[in-house]
Amino acid sequence: MTQQYWVGDFFVDISRNQITHQDDTQILAPKAIAVLTALAQNQGKVVSQDALLDTVWANTVVSPNTLQRSIAQLRKALGDDGKVQVIIKTHAKQGYSLESNVKWQHEEHTQTPPQTTETLNQPVNNKSDVFQFTFKHAAAIIVSVALVILAFISLSEPTPAKLEIAKLNALTATDHRENAGIYSPDGEFVVFHRYEERLCINNIWAKSTKTQEEFQLTQQLNSHGSHTFSADGKSLYFIQEQDCRQPITQKQCYKLMGLDFAKSLRGAQTPTTLMECKNTRISTPIWMQGNQIALLQQTEQQWKLISYALNEQQSRDVYVPNEGSVIDYDYSLADDLIALTHVDGDGNYNLTMLKPDGTVLSQNQIELPPEIAKHRYIYPNFSPFKDRLMFSTGRQLFTLSYEGKISTIELPVDVPMGSPRFHPDGSRLLVIKGFYDRDMASVSLSELAAHYQDPLRDKHQQLYTIEERSITSEGGATFQPNGNLLAFYTFRSGIQQVWLKENSKVRQLSNFPLDSFIYGMHWANDGQSLLVNVSKELQQLTLAGETQTFSFNYPIEQLFYWDSQNQTALANIRINGIVKFAELDLSQLRYTILTNQPANWAQKDSTGRLVYTDGLDRFWYSNTLENTLIETLNEQGSNLQFVIDNDIIYGINERFQLWRYSLETRQFNIIGDMPRNIDYLSDVRGDKAFISLRIEAKKELAELVLKQ
């Protein structure tokens, strides 16, 4: 087989896994080159995903995600755009095609771009032609000089990082959920949260990396989020969340806690409260030199970086954006350096390197490559790669230079994982992997009410019907207006996509790229299309699979409602890093702020009046002059969403009771008890309600051992 060929003016060398363009050579994964070669052999023709998988990954079981990742790598190397698709074109539900010209050549031929006959035979007959010829040569010299300059500049660009995995070790294999894993400073222990769902208890555990013995460090902690060690490994610090006794601005209160690690290994201990916040949120504690704890703190929706001095028991600001908000940060003990990502007042996404005293060393805008969604925020950690951070988008790993440049990491592990934590010696890294199994179910409201009113009812009786089941997450089920279709989203194809169900038949409607996530979906008034918030960007999706993107210049955090007739939508949006509740004008790509805080959920009634819940789960109803609190529904709100059908609000309270409230008559009543593993209420039509049920949520710690 010929080992070299041209795709347009890109020279492909199969034997070296290289793509060269104007003296710029890139090395790609062999499988990516094999995919390109298979497409080149069928230039201009559509090659199905199955055919490509059978050709490139013969006798190997892989998911379609693996192929899509190779396509993304090829598009980046070829300077292609996933949206415009000039070179590699995606054909929905069919496959891919290579649209550029392909010229095959033998190995003894030189790397000279194929020239057209018109160029080769052009005569030089007059002064004008001579001038053109001379000008072309001058231009070529200028281009050559420019390429030399670019090559010199590129020396400072980060080269692609490589991680070669020797083996994958499972560190925990229980029926519980483990997350937030970190190594102890000496690397001898892994510390993590373990949530026992049957008992609804969350505690911190430790596991010896040598003996595999486990130690429960706390008792009924109910703590979530990350934790951090002091440099000597003697103390462990973390955030504890609990219900506020008298909520004022938030339902949860937050405490910075400390724990003696050595004592906890001998028996579970009660942690010590170091700092408590009742009106602000704190998260992401990291111990720093000088016996300080760095923390993120949120005040009026803006996040800032603070530090808490353990000796003085006082906090101070380290970095507060003039406008915008901090997104994430990490700290390097070895370099005494902070890396911080934030959104500024112009909506730009930046990386700031600073010292713990707040001195800014550098600040650069982060340049997201095509394979990372436009509004995707990243959460980088320090890594063994010099002057580069590391982060994950789910199934893809990247490095981020201190100058804001992103490079892909080749990693042969096809499982979603969070940003990894490296062992102190850099020889291995800790990751969290797992899955979320959620089913769609329906409930008859009349049967539920009859059962609830029966004084002899069996509280353990199953009153729901599973409508759609897979081994992954199904959710967001909504009825088609004036139709029989049911729209929902699921990971059953490997990537979260929109699917349609009619009677017993289901089909995939969307074809979103790798690492896409859906944050809300709503039918059009006529039932002929859906508005989907995919990767925080709104796309209108027709029943034929055609899409239209509404390119707002800011992230759409959550889509609640869509009025297709007036082309307006209700959503939480992030303006310069601050999340606010707004109404969107899709025709003009404009917004109107409704509240300066995010809503928990929102809908509109038949007259177009707004109903929403705030951060305290209180219900508000819009009137001509101002929004009115629906006092009857105090204590009935929760994070399980609500639905309005025929001007009746249906919701689920924190006691897992389904209720209804008429906006017209203002009558309220409890319908019945819902299963305690309910995730949320997604839709109601007449006597039928759709819910999402959590079947199993599995997270576990794993360790990737690197080749030395």
XYZ file of C-alpha atoms in Angstrom:
708
model
C 0.000 0.000 0.000
C 1.222 3.528 -0.776
C 2.550 5.050 2.423
C 2.279 8.736 1.418
C -0.423 10.934 -0.097
C -1.744 14.473 -0.301
C -5.030 15.762 1.108
C -5.262 19.155 -0.569
C -1.945 20.754 0.386
C -1.456 18.574 3.483
C 1.175 15.821 3.072
C 0.328 12.608 4.942
C 3.054 10.082 5.791
C 1.438 6.891 7.092
C 4.726 5.259 8.065
C 5.591 8.149 10.400
C 2.025 9.040 11.502
C 2.687 12.583 10.310
C 0.743 15.364 8.606
C 2.898 18.142 7.118
C 1.734 21.543 5.917
C 4.217 24.224 4.812
C 7.088 22.707 6.819
C 4.867 22.369 9.888
C 4.761 18.691 10.844
C 2.317 17.220 13.333
C 2.441 13.708 14.760
C -0.963 12.097 15.254
C -2.111 8.874 16.832
C -1.786 5.925 14.409
C -5.528 5.264 14.600
C -6.306 8.842 13.599
C -4.033 8.519 10.546
C -5.714 5.194 9.737
C -9.138 6.884 9.850
C -7.923 9.603 7.478
C -6.464 6.983 5.137
C -9.736 5.042 5.076
C -11.588 8.223 4.172
C -8.950 9.116 1.555
C -9.407 5.717 -0.098
C -13.101 6.607 -0.457
C -12.636 10.299 -1.302
C -15.953 12.068 -1.833
C -17.951 9.074 -0.604
C -19.766 8.679 2.696
C -18.126 6.031 4.899
C -20.305 4.779 7.742
C -19.154 4.764 11.358
C -19.448 0.981 11.439
C -17.240 0.643 8.358
C -14.585 2.903 9.838
C -14.674 1.088 13.167
C -14.388 -2.299 11.418
C -11.508 -1.071 9.245
C -9.431 0.791 11.827
C -10.303 -1.141 14.987
C -10.700 -4.636 13.546
C -11.324 -7.335 16.168
C -11.449 -4.669 18.887
C -14.556 -3.514 20.783
C -14.590 0.292 21.062
C -17.340 2.891 21.377
C -18.227 5.438 18.647
C -16.625 8.044 20.939
C -13.205 6.691 19.980
C -13.896 7.355 16.302
C -15.312 10.820 17.022
C -12.197 11.693 19.006
C -10.018 10.707 16.038
C -12.172 12.846 13.722
C -11.727 15.820 16.076
C -7.934 15.303 16.092
C -7.861 15.150 12.295
C -9.952 18.290 11.915
C -7.619 20.157 14.224
C -4.516 18.942 12.350
C -6.055 19.820 8.972
C -7.188 23.251 10.104
C -10.781 22.195 9.608
C -13.760 23.545 11.536
C -16.276 21.170 13.103
C -19.100 23.545 12.165
C -18.127 24.553 8.625
C -16.592 21.152 7.801
C -14.594 21.987 4.679
C -12.332 18.910 4.623
C -14.072 16.217 6.693
C -17.846 16.381 6.522
C -20.250 14.760 8.969
C -23.367 13.174 7.494
C -25.967 12.809 10.236
C -26.687 9.151 11.051
C -24.649 8.064 7.990
C -20.960 8.657 8.585
C -18.149 10.861 7.299
C -16.687 11.871 3.953
C -13.386 13.433 2.877
C -14.209 16.377 0.606
C -10.667 17.554 -0.345
C -8.781 16.239 -3.371
C -6.505 13.264 -2.688
C -3.296 12.537 -4.615
C -1.404 9.316 -3.909
C 2.353 9.114 -4.540
C 5.193 6.650 -4.217
C 7.743 6.941 -1.429
C 10.537 8.055 -3.810
C 8.615 11.176 -4.773
C 9.444 14.403 -2.982
C 7.126 16.352 -0.717
C 6.073 18.793 -3.418
C 2.449 19.899 -3.439
C 0.603 18.693 -6.558
C 0.493 21.491 -9.145
C -2.202 22.026 -11.718
C -1.481 21.756 -15.460
C -2.349 25.420 -15.827
C 0.406 26.433 -13.426
C 3.048 24.125 -14.923
C 2.467 25.223 -18.549
C 2.091 28.959 -17.957
C 4.565 30.760 -20.358
C 6.644 33.834 -19.526
C 6.254 35.859 -22.745
C 6.224 39.556 -21.823
C 7.387 42.107 -19.289
C 4.154 41.819 -17.394
C 4.631 38.080 -17.052
C 8.265 38.592 -16.061
C 7.135 41.081 -13.416
C 4.522 38.636 -12.172
C 7.109 35.866 -12.082
C 9.573 38.060 -10.167
C 6.852 39.229 -7.799
C 5.872 35.623 -7.115
C 9.457 34.782 -6.248
C 9.676 37.820 -3.974
C 6.432 36.792 -2.344
C 7.822 33.282 -1.878
C 10.901 34.747 -0.172
C 8.694 36.842 2.103
C 6.605 33.776 2.939
C 9.765 31.778 3.664
C 11.038 34.478 6.001
C 7.644 34.568 7.698
C 7.746 30.799 8.131
C 11.172 31.051 9.746
C 9.833 33.698 12.134
C 6.784 31.557 12.892
C 9.010 28.535 13.439
C 11.100 30.576 15.869
C 7.968 31.745 17.686
C 6.609 28.196 17.771
C 9.635 27.109 19.788
C 7.936 28.687 22.775
C 4.639 26.916 22.073
C 3.857 23.818 24.147
C 4.593 20.551 22.415
C 1.916 17.851 22.655
C 2.219 15.979 25.942
C 2.141 12.208 26.124
C 1.065 9.912 28.911
C 1.867 6.246 28.441
C -0.144 4.041 30.764
C 1.460 0.887 32.136
C -1.672 -0.305 33.962
C -4.960 0.751 35.488
C -5.520 -0.102 39.160
C -8.973 -0.077 40.757
C -8.550 1.396 44.236
C -12.145 1.102 45.433
C -14.742 -1.427 44.314
C -17.698 -1.059 46.670
C -21.430 -0.534 46.199
C -21.003 3.045 47.385
C -19.948 6.261 45.640
C -16.358 7.398 46.112
C -15.051 10.734 44.865
C -12.779 13.726 45.616
C -9.701 11.511 45.907
C -6.277 12.933 46.793
C -2.913 11.468 47.806
C -1.358 12.167 51.188
C 1.889 14.212 50.949
C 4.013 11.072 51.418
C 1.911 9.153 48.853
C 1.167 6.339 51.313
C -2.578 7.013 51.566
C -5.453 7.912 49.313
C -8.145 10.019 51.010
C -11.658 10.280 49.568
C -15.362 10.788 50.265
C -17.595 7.720 50.429
C -21.361 8.141 50.167
C -23.448 5.190 51.390
C -26.745 5.759 49.586
C -28.752 3.204 51.549
C -27.979 5.056 54.788
C -27.700 8.520 53.186
C -24.368 8.994 54.973
C -21.252 10.647 53.593
C -17.874 10.300 55.319
C -14.172 10.730 54.663
C -12.146 7.551 54.292
C -8.472 6.727 53.786
C -6.863 3.751 52.097
C -3.275 2.576 52.379
C -1.605 2.348 48.965
C 0.650 -0.409 50.313
C -1.598 -2.699 52.361
C -4.966 -1.671 50.784
C -6.386 -1.363 54.329
C -9.233 1.163 54.663
C -9.878 3.587 57.537
C -13.077 5.545 58.248
C -11.949 8.993 59.414
C -15.288 10.623 60.326
C -18.790 9.730 61.534
C -21.916 10.991 59.652
C -20.078 13.969 58.246
C -22.443 14.860 55.352
C -19.562 16.688 53.691
C -19.041 17.032 49.984
C -16.351 18.562 47.809
C -12.569 18.559 47.892
C -10.200 18.338 50.846
C -6.532 19.127 51.401
C -3.555 18.056 53.547
C -1.087 20.220 55.417
C 2.420 19.830 54.011
C 3.490 17.536 56.867
C 0.435 15.291 56.342
C -0.701 15.679 59.961
C -3.890 17.681 59.333
C -6.724 17.336 56.863
C -9.006 20.264 55.938
C -12.369 20.269 54.158
C -15.753 22.047 53.855
C -18.841 20.766 55.667
C -22.322 21.700 54.438
C -25.442 21.677 56.605
C -28.926 23.181 56.620
C -29.041 26.701 58.026
C -31.235 26.966 61.125
C -32.712 30.297 60.006
C -32.054 30.717 56.262
C -31.632 34.343 55.187
C -29.987 34.289 51.760
C -29.195 30.582 51.333
C -30.446 27.226 52.592
C -26.991 25.768 53.257
C -24.342 26.983 55.701
C -20.666 26.220 55.143
C -17.903 25.426 57.632
C -14.158 25.073 57.176
C -13.213 22.000 59.219
C -9.932 20.504 60.438
C -9.103 16.898 61.340
C -6.101 15.234 62.969
C -5.203 12.652 60.327
C -3.031 10.391 62.503
C -5.694 10.129 65.222
C -8.395 9.469 62.623
C -6.461 6.461 61.343
C -6.882 4.907 64.812
C -10.610 5.702 64.988
C -13.206 8.062 63.505
C -12.892 11.583 64.918
C -15.103 14.646 65.292
C -13.608 17.469 63.202
C -12.939 20.978 64.549
C -14.752 24.016 63.135
C -12.295 26.683 61.982
C -14.563 29.121 60.125
C -18.323 29.319 59.455
C -20.225 31.149 56.691
C -23.998 31.658 56.923
C -24.550 34.174 54.107
C -21.768 33.251 51.686
C -20.512 30.017 50.163
C -16.982 28.668 50.468
C -15.405 25.792 48.558
C -12.167 24.208 47.292
C -9.820 24.463 50.305
C -6.085 24.078 49.579
C -3.340 24.294 52.216
C -0.558 26.780 51.384
C 2.811 27.676 52.859
C 2.655 29.864 55.965
C -0.087 27.698 57.534
C -2.781 29.256 55.367
C -5.853 27.728 53.712
C -6.836 29.108 50.310
C -10.580 29.091 49.590
C -13.062 30.211 46.989
C -15.784 32.429 48.481
C -19.004 33.524 46.791
C -20.610 36.858 47.705
C -23.631 38.091 45.728
C -22.929 35.527 42.984
C -19.301 36.653 42.497
C -16.559 34.183 43.388
C -13.220 35.424 44.716
C -10.075 33.790 46.138
C -9.342 34.275 49.837
C -6.906 32.813 52.341
C -7.524 31.893 55.978
C -4.557 32.161 58.361
C -4.843 29.285 60.830
C -2.645 30.968 63.461
C -4.413 34.364 63.406
C -7.842 32.861 62.619
C -8.439 35.619 60.095
C -9.228 35.680 56.378
C -8.137 38.121 53.675
C -8.712 38.583 49.968
C -6.072 37.175 47.611
C -7.691 37.847 44.231
C -10.956 39.712 43.621
C -11.835 40.483 39.984
C -12.861 44.114 39.425
C -15.621 42.646 37.287
C -16.451 39.039 36.521
C -15.833 36.025 38.716
C -13.241 33.398 39.610
C -14.024 29.962 38.158
C -11.349 27.693 39.669
C -7.797 27.615 40.995
C -4.984 25.292 42.052
C -1.849 25.719 44.162
C 1.656 24.312 43.726
C 3.395 23.763 47.068
C 6.757 23.197 45.349
C 6.638 26.536 43.486
C 4.449 28.405 46.027
C 2.349 29.435 43.039
C -1.378 29.811 42.314
C -2.998 29.196 38.925
C -6.450 30.797 38.701
C -9.074 30.799 35.928
C -11.629 33.598 35.816
C -13.995 35.520 33.562
C -13.333 39.261 33.269
C -15.684 42.202 32.676
C -15.487 41.735 28.901
C -16.505 38.083 29.130
C -12.995 36.807 28.303
C -11.785 33.576 29.901
C -8.358 34.097 31.479
C -5.575 32.263 33.283
C -3.798 34.259 35.993
C -0.606 33.098 37.681
C -0.041 34.733 41.076
C 1.712 34.411 44.400
C -0.217 33.634 47.618
C 0.110 37.278 48.701
C -1.913 38.318 45.629
C 0.993 39.471 43.442
C 0.016 38.822 39.800
C 2.857 37.317 37.771
C 1.036 36.926 34.457
C -2.442 37.018 32.974
C -3.361 35.536 29.587
C -6.564 34.814 27.736
C -7.268 31.100 27.351
C -7.577 29.982 23.742
C -10.034 27.073 23.462
C -9.357 24.645 20.568
C -12.223 23.458 18.313
C -12.682 20.174 20.201
C -13.612 22.056 23.396
C -17.075 23.629 23.392
C -17.225 27.410 23.015
C -18.529 28.102 26.529
C -16.856 25.220 28.337
C -15.136 26.174 31.591
C -12.059 24.167 32.498
C -10.695 23.186 35.902
C -6.915 22.718 35.604
C -4.491 21.248 38.138
C -0.722 21.526 38.382
C 1.064 18.618 36.710
C 4.589 17.169 36.273
C 4.752 18.827 32.832
C 6.956 21.909 33.146
C 5.000 25.189 33.226
C 1.811 23.419 32.215
C -1.423 22.602 33.978
C -3.632 19.639 33.187
C -7.412 19.231 32.897
C -10.119 16.928 31.571
C -13.343 17.548 29.644
C -14.643 14.056 30.347
C -13.107 11.669 27.839
C -10.311 13.978 26.679
C -7.227 15.217 28.549
C -5.416 18.481 27.831
C -2.537 20.588 29.105
C -2.766 24.355 29.624
C 0.418 26.416 29.468
C 0.943 29.393 31.739
C 0.436 31.512 28.599
C -3.088 30.134 28.070
C -2.251 27.675 25.248
C -4.019 24.292 25.203
C -2.594 21.029 23.870
C -4.126 17.565 23.643
C -2.806 14.625 25.652
C -2.932 11.202 24.064
C -4.350 8.844 26.671
C -5.546 5.305 25.767
C -8.383 5.186 28.327
C -11.895 5.446 26.920
C -13.736 6.287 30.158
C -14.974 9.652 31.450
C -12.828 11.060 34.239
C -12.368 14.288 36.128
C -9.170 16.317 36.237
C -6.567 13.879 37.591
C -4.444 14.286 40.703
C -0.799 13.232 40.462
C 1.088 11.166 43.012
C 3.781 13.235 44.775
C 6.506 11.476 42.769
C 4.653 11.956 39.452
C 4.679 8.232 38.618
C 0.892 7.764 38.723
C -2.305 9.719 38.835
C -5.592 9.396 40.654
C -8.856 9.626 38.697
C -12.561 9.225 39.424
C -14.494 7.046 37.023
C -18.027 5.729 37.098
C -21.489 5.870 35.594
C -24.970 7.162 36.357
C -27.921 4.872 35.674
C -31.235 6.700 35.523
C -34.545 5.468 34.058
C -37.635 7.256 32.756
C -40.872 6.351 34.508
C -44.520 7.409 34.373
C -47.078 7.768 37.157
C -50.886 7.836 37.004
C -51.958 10.812 39.138
C -55.398 9.320 39.886
C -53.926 5.993 41.003
C -51.314 7.809 43.090
C -54.015 9.929 44.780
C -56.235 6.898 45.493
C -53.317 5.058 47.039
C -52.376 8.077 49.187
C -55.917 8.420 50.528
C -56.082 4.739 51.505
C -55.417 4.551 55.270
C -54.171 0.970 54.891
C -51.881 1.729 51.967
C -48.626 -0.135 51.491
C -45.972 2.592 51.443
C -43.562 0.250 49.647
C -45.919 -0.491 46.748
C -44.482 0.454 43.355
C -46.873 2.846 41.626
C -44.738 3.848 38.667
C -44.116 2.238 35.272
C -40.657 2.199 33.683
C -41.068 3.731 30.230
C -37.494 3.653 28.972
C -34.612 1.639 30.393
C -30.926 1.309 29.584
C -27.710 0.844 31.537
C -26.994 4.576 31.383
C -28.746 7.859 32.141
C -32.177 8.601 30.644
C -33.866 11.886 31.508
C -35.703 15.039 30.542
C -38.786 13.255 29.148
C -41.271 15.801 27.721
C -44.506 15.346 25.767
C -44.816 16.687 22.220
C -47.507 19.402 22.033
C -50.435 18.182 19.934
C -48.620 14.918 19.197
C -47.653 11.468 20.443
C -43.870 11.809 20.543
C -41.839 11.808 23.711
C -38.469 13.579 23.658
C -35.722 12.653 26.115
C -31.938 12.693 26.357
C -29.651 9.778 27.099
C -26.028 8.571 27.015
C -26.952 5.224 25.441
C -24.953 6.042 22.269
C -21.902 7.034 24.355
C -22.533 10.800 24.085
C -25.530 12.598 25.534
C -28.011 12.973 22.661
C -31.676 13.813 22.136
C -33.888 10.814 21.328
C -37.526 10.481 20.320
C -39.992 7.789 21.360
C -43.235 6.960 19.557
C -45.165 4.053 21.031
C -42.471 1.392 21.502
C -40.018 2.716 18.900
C -37.104 4.998 19.777
C -34.613 6.786 17.538
C -31.701 9.166 17.981
C -32.456 12.684 16.770
C -29.308 14.712 17.477
C -25.650 14.178 16.594
C -23.781 16.301 19.115
C -19.960 15.996 19.342
C -17.841 14.264 21.984
C -18.130 15.494 25.590
C -21.427 17.291 24.913
C -23.819 17.833 27.812
C -27.457 18.923 27.772
C -28.678 21.600 30.191
C -32.383 21.751 29.420
C -34.746 21.068 26.512
C -38.195 22.383 25.530
C -40.652 21.717 22.707
C -41.799 24.373 20.229
C -45.433 25.437 20.514
C -46.314 23.494 17.348
C -44.355 20.375 18.396
C -42.217 20.359 15.242
C -38.869 21.191 16.830
C -37.000 21.322 20.139
C -34.805 23.981 21.696
C -31.849 22.248 23.340
C -29.183 23.774 25.559
C -26.198 21.685 24.508
C -22.823 22.550 26.046
C -24.340 25.880 27.184
C -25.315 26.966 23.669
C -28.879 26.962 22.328
C -29.696 24.861 19.272
C -33.075 24.434 17.616
C -33.442 20.837 16.479
C -36.117 19.875 13.944
C -37.724 16.446 13.770
C -35.624 15.819 10.646
C -32.411 16.377 12.621
C -31.622 19.816 11.151
C -30.129 22.354 13.545
C -30.004 26.118 13.974
C -27.647 27.638 16.544
C -28.426 30.798 18.492
C -24.925 32.153 19.088
C -25.161 34.215 22.243
C -21.808 35.579 23.423
C -22.204 34.127 26.905
C -22.939 30.691 28.406
C -26.537 29.544 28.825
C -26.255 27.770 32.174
C -29.772 26.274 32.250
C -32.715 26.414 29.830
C -36.131 26.379 31.539
C -38.770 27.353 28.988
C -39.227 28.280 25.309
C -42.022 30.282 23.678
C -41.336 29.547 20.014
C -44.195 31.737 18.806
C -42.619 34.865 20.300
C -39.052 33.469 20.066
C -38.310 34.027 23.746
C -36.827 31.694 26.345
C -36.284 31.621 30.112
C -32.790 30.680 31.248
C -29.997 31.193 33.721
C -27.156 32.933 31.895
C -23.606 33.750 32.950
C -22.754 37.400 32.262
C -19.051 38.098 32.853
C -18.886 35.145 35.202
C -22.021 36.031 37.218
C -25.092 33.766 36.880
C -28.415 35.629 36.514
C -31.993 34.730 35.631
C -33.047 36.221 32.295
C -35.503 36.177 29.428
C -33.825 35.707 26.049
C -34.901 37.232 22.740
C -33.777 34.605 20.234
C -34.539 36.720 17.169
C -32.344 39.629 18.313
C -29.878 37.620 20.464
C -30.593 39.931 23.388
C -31.492 39.369 27.016
C -33.489 41.028 29.791
C -32.357 40.361 33.365
C -35.284 39.202 35.519
C -33.370 38.698 38.778
C -29.699 39.243 39.607
C -29.582 35.763 41.146
C -30.115 32.459 39.337
C -33.531 30.817 39.454
C -33.839 27.209 40.564
C -36.555 26.543 37.980
C -38.990 28.599 35.877
C -42.031 28.169 33.622
C -44.900 30.276 32.211
C -48.653 29.725 32.475
C -51.158 29.877 29.612
C -51.388 33.687 29.844
C -47.623 34.111 29.617
C -47.122 35.004 33.281
C -43.901 33.871 34.914
C -43.592 31.364 37.756
C -40.142 30.666 39.217
C -38.378 29.425 42.348
C -35.476 31.268 43.959
C -32.402 30.089 45.873
C -34.532 29.374 48.946
C -36.960 27.256 46.857
C -39.737 29.833 47.280
C -42.337 30.218 44.496
C -42.843 33.622 42.839
C -45.589 34.668 40.403
C -45.301 37.697 38.093
C -47.912 40.433 38.248
C -48.244 43.736 36.418
C -46.272 45.702 39.040
C -44.012 43.210 40.804
C -43.434 39.542 41.463
C -45.583 38.063 44.222
C -44.574 35.345 46.674
C -46.942 32.342 46.613
C -47.023 31.880 50.380
C -49.154 28.725 50.174
C -46.197 26.968 48.572
C -43.685 27.900 51.264
C -42.000 24.665 52.409
C -43.160 22.920 49.195
C -40.196 23.820 46.991
C -37.196 21.587 46.297
C -34.510 20.974 43.698
C -36.704 18.388 41.928
C -38.183 20.916 39.430
C -41.848 21.739 38.806
C -44.236 21.629 35.824
C -47.205 23.804 34.813
C -50.019 22.011 32.976
C -53.376 23.758 32.319
C -52.397 26.483 34.821
C -51.811 23.941 37.582
C -48.360 23.780 39.177
C -47.111 20.272 39.930
C -44.125 19.916 42.229
C -42.339 17.628 44.684
C -41.366 18.791 48.163
C -38.405 17.698 50.258
C -40.581 15.003 51.874
C -40.907 13.430 48.403
C -44.628 14.250 48.124
C -46.115 15.133 44.743
C -48.532 18.087 45.025
C -50.548 20.423 42.822
C -51.576 24.076 43.112
C -54.136 25.824 40.916
C -53.078 29.307 39.834
C -56.726 30.106 39.124
C -58.465 28.833 42.293
C -55.372 28.906 44.570
C -56.254 25.453 45.855
C -53.434 23.204 47.069
C -53.414 19.478 47.771
C -50.999 16.579 48.156
C -51.400 13.951 45.424
C -49.224 11.195 46.852
C -45.822 9.858 47.857
C -43.059 9.531 45.280
C -40.168 7.050 45.373
C -37.213 8.404 47.333
C -34.828 7.692 44.460
C -36.591 10.247 42.248
C -34.234 12.669 40.523
C -36.828 15.148 39.260
C -40.267 15.683 37.751
C -39.968 16.291 33.999
C -43.500 16.675 32.575
C -47.240 16.279 33.214
C -50.037 15.783 30.713
C -53.545 15.139 32.003
C -53.415 12.166 34.352
C -49.864 11.150 33.478
C -46.645 12.463 35.001
C -43.108 11.647 33.868
C -40.283 11.347 36.368
C -36.626 10.353 36.293
C -35.543 7.661 38.743
C -32.004 7.150 39.962
C -31.291 3.420 39.643
C -27.591 3.411 40.436
C -24.929 6.071 40.759
C -21.488 4.521 40.752
C -18.227 6.366 41.285
C -14.936 4.809 42.216
C -11.278 5.677 42.521
C -8.781 4.357 40.015
C -5.069 4.824 39.574
C -3.275 5.154 36.248
C 0.317 3.937 36.579
C 2.597 5.624 34.043
C 5.342 3.949 32.046
C 8.781 4.963 33.264
